[in-house]
mmCIF file of C-alpha atoms in Angstrom:
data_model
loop_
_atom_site.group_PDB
_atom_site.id
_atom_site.type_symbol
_atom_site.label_atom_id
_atom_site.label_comp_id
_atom_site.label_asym_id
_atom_site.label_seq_id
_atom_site.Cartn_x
_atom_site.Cartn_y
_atom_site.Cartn_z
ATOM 1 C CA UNK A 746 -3.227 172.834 -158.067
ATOM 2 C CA UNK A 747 -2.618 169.545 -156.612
ATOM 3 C CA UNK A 748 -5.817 168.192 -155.187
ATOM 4 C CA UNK A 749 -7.344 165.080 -153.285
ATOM 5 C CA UNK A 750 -10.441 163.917 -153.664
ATOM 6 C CA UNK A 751 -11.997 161.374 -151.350
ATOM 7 C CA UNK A 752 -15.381 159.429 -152.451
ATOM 8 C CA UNK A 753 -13.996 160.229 -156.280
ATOM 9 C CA UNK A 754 -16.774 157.819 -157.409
ATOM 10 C CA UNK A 755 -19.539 159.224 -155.676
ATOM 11 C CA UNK A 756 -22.289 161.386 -156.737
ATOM 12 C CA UNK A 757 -20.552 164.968 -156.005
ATOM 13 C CA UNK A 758 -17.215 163.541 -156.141
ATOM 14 C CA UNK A 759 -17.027 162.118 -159.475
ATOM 15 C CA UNK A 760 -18.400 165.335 -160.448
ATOM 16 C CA UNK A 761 -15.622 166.943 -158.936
ATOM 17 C CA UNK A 762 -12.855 165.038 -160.163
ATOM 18 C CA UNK A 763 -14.565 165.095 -163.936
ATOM 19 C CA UNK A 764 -14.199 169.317 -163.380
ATOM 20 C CA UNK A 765 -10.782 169.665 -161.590
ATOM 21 C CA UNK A 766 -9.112 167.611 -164.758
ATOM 22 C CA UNK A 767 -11.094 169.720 -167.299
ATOM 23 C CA UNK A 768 -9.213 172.366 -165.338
ATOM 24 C CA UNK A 769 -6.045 171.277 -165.475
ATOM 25 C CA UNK A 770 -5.245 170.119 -161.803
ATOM 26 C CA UNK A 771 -3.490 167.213 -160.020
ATOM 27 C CA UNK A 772 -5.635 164.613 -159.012
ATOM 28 C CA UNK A 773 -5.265 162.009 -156.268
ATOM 29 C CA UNK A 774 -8.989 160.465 -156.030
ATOM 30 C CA UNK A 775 -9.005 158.120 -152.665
ATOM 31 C CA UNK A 776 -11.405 155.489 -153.491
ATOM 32 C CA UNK A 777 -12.900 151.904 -152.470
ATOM 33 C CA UNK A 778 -13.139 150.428 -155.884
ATOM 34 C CA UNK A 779 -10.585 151.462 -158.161
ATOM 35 C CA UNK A 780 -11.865 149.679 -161.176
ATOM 36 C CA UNK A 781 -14.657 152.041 -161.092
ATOM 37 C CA UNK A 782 -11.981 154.911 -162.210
ATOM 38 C CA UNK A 783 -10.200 152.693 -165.444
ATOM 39 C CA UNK A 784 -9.481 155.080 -167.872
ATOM 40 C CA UNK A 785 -9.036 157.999 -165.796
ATOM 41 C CA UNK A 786 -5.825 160.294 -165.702
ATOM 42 C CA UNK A 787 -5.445 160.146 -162.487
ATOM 43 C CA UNK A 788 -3.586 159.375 -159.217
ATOM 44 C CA UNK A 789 -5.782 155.977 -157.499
ATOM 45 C CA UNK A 790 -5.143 155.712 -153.651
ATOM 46 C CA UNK A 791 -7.874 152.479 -152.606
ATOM 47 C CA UNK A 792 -9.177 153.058 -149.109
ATOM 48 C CA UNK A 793 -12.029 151.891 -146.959
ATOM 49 C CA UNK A 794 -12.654 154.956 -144.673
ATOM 50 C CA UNK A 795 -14.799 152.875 -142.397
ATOM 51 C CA UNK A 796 -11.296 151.124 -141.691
ATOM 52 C CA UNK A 797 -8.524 153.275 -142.944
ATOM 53 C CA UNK A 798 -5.030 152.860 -143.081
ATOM 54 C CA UNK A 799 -3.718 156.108 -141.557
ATOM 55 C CA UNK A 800 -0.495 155.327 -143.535
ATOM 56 C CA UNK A 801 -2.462 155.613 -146.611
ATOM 57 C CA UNK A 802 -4.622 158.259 -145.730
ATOM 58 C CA UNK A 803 -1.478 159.687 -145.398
ATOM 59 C CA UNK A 804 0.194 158.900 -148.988
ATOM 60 C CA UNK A 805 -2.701 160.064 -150.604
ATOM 61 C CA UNK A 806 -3.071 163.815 -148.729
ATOM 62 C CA UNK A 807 1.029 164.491 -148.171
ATOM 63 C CA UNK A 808 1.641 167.470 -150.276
ATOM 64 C CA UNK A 809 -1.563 168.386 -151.396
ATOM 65 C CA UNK A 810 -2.771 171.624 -151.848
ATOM 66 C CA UNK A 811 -6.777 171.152 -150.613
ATOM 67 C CA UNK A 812 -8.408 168.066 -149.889
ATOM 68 C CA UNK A 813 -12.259 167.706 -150.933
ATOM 69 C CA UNK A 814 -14.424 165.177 -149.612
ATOM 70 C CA UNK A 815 -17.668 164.021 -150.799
ATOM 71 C CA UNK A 816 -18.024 161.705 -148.655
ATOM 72 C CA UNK A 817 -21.121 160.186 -147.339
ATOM 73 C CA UNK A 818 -23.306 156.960 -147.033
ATOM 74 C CA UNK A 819 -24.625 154.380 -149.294
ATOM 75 C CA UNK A 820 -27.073 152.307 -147.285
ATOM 76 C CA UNK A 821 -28.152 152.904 -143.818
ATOM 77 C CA UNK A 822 -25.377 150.236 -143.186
ATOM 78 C CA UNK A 823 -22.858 152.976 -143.987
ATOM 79 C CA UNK A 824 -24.041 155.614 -141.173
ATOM 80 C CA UNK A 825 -21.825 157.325 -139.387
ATOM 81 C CA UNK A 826 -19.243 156.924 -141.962
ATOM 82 C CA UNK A 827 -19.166 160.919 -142.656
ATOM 83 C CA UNK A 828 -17.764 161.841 -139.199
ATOM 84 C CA UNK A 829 -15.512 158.380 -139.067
ATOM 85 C CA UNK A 830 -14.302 159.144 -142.170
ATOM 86 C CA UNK A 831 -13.423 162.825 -142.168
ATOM 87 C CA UNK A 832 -11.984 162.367 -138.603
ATOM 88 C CA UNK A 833 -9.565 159.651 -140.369
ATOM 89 C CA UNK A 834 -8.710 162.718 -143.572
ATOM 90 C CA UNK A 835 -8.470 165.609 -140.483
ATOM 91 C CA UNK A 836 -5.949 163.121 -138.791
ATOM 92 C CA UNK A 837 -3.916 162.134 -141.927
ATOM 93 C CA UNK A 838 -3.897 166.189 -143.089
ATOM 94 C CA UNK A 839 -2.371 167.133 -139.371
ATOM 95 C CA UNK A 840 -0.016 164.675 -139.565
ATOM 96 C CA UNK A 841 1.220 165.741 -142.769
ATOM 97 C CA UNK A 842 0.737 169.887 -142.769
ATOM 98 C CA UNK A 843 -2.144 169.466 -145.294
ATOM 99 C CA UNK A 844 -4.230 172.312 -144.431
ATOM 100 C CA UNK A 845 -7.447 173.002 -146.909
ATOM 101 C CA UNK A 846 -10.216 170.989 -147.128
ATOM 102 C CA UNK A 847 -13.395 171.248 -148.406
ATOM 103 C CA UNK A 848 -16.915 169.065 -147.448
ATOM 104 C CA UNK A 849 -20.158 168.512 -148.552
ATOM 105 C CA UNK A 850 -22.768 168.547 -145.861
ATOM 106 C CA UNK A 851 -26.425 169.200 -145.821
ATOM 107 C CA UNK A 852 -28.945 172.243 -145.544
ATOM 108 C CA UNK A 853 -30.370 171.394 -142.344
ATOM 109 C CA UNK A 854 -27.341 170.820 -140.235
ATOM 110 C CA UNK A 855 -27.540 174.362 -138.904
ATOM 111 C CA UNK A 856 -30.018 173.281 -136.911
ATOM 112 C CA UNK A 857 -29.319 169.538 -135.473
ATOM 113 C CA UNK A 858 -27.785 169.416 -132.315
ATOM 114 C CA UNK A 859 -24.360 167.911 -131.973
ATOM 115 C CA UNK A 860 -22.075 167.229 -129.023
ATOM 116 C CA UNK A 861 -20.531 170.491 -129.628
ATOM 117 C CA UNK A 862 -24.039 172.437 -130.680
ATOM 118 C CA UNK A 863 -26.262 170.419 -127.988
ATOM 119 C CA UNK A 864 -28.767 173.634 -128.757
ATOM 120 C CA UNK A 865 -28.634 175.227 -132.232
ATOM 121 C CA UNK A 866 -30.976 177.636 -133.136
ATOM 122 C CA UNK A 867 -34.181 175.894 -134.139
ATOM 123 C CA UNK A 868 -34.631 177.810 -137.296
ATOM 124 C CA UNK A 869 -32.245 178.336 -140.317
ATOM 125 C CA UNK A 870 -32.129 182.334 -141.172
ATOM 126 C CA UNK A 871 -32.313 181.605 -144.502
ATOM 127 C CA UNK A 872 -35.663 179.146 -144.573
ATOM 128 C CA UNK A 873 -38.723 180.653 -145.441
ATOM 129 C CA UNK A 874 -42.225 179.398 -143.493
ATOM 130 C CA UNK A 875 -42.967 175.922 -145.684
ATOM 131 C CA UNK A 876 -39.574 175.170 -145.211
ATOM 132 C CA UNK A 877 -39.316 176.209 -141.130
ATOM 133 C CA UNK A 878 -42.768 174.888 -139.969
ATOM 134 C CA UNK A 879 -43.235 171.948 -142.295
ATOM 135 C CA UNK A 880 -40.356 170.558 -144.621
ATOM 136 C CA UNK A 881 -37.527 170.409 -142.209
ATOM 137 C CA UNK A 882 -39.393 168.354 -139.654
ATOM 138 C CA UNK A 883 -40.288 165.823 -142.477
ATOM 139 C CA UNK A 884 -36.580 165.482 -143.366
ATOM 140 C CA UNK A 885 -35.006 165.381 -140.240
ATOM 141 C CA UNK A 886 -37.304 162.287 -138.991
ATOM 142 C CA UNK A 887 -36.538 160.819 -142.447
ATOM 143 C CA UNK A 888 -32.612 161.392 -142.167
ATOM 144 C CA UNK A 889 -32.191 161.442 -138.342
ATOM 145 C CA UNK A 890 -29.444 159.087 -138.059
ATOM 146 C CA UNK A 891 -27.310 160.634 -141.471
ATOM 147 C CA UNK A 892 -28.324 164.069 -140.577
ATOM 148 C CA UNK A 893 -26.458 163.958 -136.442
ATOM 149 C CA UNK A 894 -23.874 161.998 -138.347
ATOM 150 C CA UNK A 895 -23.140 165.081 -140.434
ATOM 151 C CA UNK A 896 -23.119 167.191 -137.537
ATOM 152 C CA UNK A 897 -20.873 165.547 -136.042
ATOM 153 C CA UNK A 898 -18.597 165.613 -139.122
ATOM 154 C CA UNK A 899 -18.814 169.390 -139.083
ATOM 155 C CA UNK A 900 -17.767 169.461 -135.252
ATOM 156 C CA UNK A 901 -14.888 167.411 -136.253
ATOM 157 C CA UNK A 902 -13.590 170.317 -138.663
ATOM 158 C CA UNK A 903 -14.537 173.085 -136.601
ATOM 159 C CA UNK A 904 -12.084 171.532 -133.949
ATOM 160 C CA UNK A 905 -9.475 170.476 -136.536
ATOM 161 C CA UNK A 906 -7.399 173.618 -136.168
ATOM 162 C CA UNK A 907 -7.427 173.103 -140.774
ATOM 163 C CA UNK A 908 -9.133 175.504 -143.202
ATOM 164 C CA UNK A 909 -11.924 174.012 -143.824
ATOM 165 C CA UNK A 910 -15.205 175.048 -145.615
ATOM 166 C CA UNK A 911 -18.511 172.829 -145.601
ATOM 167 C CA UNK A 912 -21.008 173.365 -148.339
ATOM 168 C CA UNK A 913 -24.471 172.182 -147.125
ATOM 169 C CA UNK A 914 -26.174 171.573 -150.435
ATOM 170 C CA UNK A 915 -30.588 170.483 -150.505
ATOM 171 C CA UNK A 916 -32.041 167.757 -152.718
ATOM 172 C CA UNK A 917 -29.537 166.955 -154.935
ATOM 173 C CA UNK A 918 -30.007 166.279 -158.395
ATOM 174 C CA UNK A 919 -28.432 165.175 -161.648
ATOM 175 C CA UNK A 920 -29.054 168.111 -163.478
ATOM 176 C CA UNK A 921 -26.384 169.528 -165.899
ATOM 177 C CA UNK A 922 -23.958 171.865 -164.188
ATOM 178 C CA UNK A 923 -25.255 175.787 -164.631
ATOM 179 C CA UNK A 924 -22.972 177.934 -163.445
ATOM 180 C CA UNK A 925 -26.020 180.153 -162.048
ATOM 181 C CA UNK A 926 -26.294 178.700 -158.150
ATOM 182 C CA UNK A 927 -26.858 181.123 -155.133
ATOM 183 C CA UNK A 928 -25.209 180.926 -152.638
ATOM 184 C CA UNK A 929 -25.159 182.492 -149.105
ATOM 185 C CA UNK A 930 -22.769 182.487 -146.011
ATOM 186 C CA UNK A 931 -23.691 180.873 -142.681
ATOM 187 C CA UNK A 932 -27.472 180.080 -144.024
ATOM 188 C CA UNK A 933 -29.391 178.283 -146.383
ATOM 189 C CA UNK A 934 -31.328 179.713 -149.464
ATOM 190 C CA UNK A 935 -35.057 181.750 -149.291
ATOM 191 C CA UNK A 936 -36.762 179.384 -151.384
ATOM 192 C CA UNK A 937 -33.789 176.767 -152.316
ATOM 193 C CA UNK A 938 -35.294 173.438 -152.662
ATOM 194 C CA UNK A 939 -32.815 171.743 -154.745
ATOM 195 C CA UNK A 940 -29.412 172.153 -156.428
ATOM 196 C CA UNK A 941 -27.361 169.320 -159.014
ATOM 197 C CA UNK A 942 -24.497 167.820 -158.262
ATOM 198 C CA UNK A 943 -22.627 169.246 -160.669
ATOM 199 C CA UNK A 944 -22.978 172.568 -159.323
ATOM 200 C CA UNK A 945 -22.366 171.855 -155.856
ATOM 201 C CA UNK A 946 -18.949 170.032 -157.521
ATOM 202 C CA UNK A 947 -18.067 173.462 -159.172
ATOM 203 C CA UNK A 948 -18.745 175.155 -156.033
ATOM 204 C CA UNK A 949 -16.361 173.009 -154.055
ATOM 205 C CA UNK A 950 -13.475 173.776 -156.719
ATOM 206 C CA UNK A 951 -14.348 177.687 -156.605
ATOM 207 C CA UNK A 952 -13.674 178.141 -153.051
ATOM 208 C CA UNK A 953 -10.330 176.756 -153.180
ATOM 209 C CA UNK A 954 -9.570 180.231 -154.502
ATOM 210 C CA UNK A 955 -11.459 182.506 -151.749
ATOM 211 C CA UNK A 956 -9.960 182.848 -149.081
ATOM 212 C CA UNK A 957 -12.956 184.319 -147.349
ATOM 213 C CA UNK A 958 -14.527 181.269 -147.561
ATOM 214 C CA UNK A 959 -12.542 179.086 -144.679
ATOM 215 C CA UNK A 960 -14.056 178.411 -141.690
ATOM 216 C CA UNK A 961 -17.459 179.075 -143.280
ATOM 217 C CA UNK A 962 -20.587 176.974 -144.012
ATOM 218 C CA UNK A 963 -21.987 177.608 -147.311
ATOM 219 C CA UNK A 964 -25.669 177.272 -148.322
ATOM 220 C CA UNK A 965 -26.202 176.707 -151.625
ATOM 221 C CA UNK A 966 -29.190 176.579 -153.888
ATOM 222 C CA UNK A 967 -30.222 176.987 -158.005
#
């Protein structure tokens, strides 16, 4: 399969890239530093997504089979970057008949309000009582700012017209990959406090093959 992977030196996306050459795939990996890829078997497109060059964007999506984007801030200089950037990839996949990608988001978005969700339901199905009346509130002051800018990156899909999926991962770790996650369709996970990045990597790569999965937001959890 012939895949593009934005944020390839990220967290989740060097995970990603690391697992779709292990399994044999084409690899363009869109990045801002390409020295941070030297040695790698790979395809280097260099692109700030804060300031892209459609035309590149462009080059480095044309023919590919899914795009998957781990995009996401740095520093609280970098908000808003998720929904800049992905609007910049939606753009560059319409204009050239790219039509899968795949995005990491965040367990909570469910229930931030957006321009296009100005009143989401206040609780998560999946959330159990800590989580509903106690954890949530704690992150969403914490992350306010990252958190509506992810909303907004999953408003930009759902009007994108693409087949999209968005896997909204919790606290992220560096934990080996397992194999083992749960997942769960349109919620988060009873109980799901955290999840590596590895597995949420391997998750992204396993959709590309179910079908049943576009247009869906995935919770996952170990």
């Amino acid at each position: 399969m012939k895949l593009t992977i934005f944020a390839a030196t990220g967290g989740i996306g060097r995970q990603a890239l690391e697992q779709a050459l292990a399994a044999g795939h084409d690899v363009t990996a869109v990045v801002r530093n390409p020295n941070k890829l030297s040695g790698e078997a790979v395809r280097i497109v260099t692109a700030d997504l804060a300031a892209a060059d459609p035309a590149v964007l462009e080059s480095a999506v044309a023919g590919a089979d899914a795009v998957l984007s781990g995009l996401g801030p740095r520093s609280t200089s970098e908000t808003g970057i998720a929904s800049q950037g992905t609007r910049a990839i939606v753009q560059a996949m319409q204009a050239t008949g790219a039509r899968r990608i795949v995005v990491v988001s965040a367990a909570p978005i469910s229930t931030v309000p957006s321009p296009a969700r100005p009143k989401p339901p206040r609780h998560d199905p999946g959330d159990g009582f800590f989580m509903r009346h106690l954890f949530s509130h704690v992150a969403k002051t914490a992350f306010r700012k990252h958190y509506a800018d992810l909303a907004l990156m999953e408003d930009v899909l759902r009007d994108s017209g693409l087949d999209w999926t968005v896997v909204r991962p919790p606290r992220l770790t560096d934990k080996p990959l397992t194999g083992s996650y749960r997942v769960a369709y349109g919620q988060n996970l009873r109980g799901g406090w955290s999840v590596s990045r590895a597995d949420v990597a391997q998750l992204m790569l396993r959709v590309l093959a179910q079908p049943e999965t576009i247009k869906q937001a995935i919770g996952i959890a170990n």
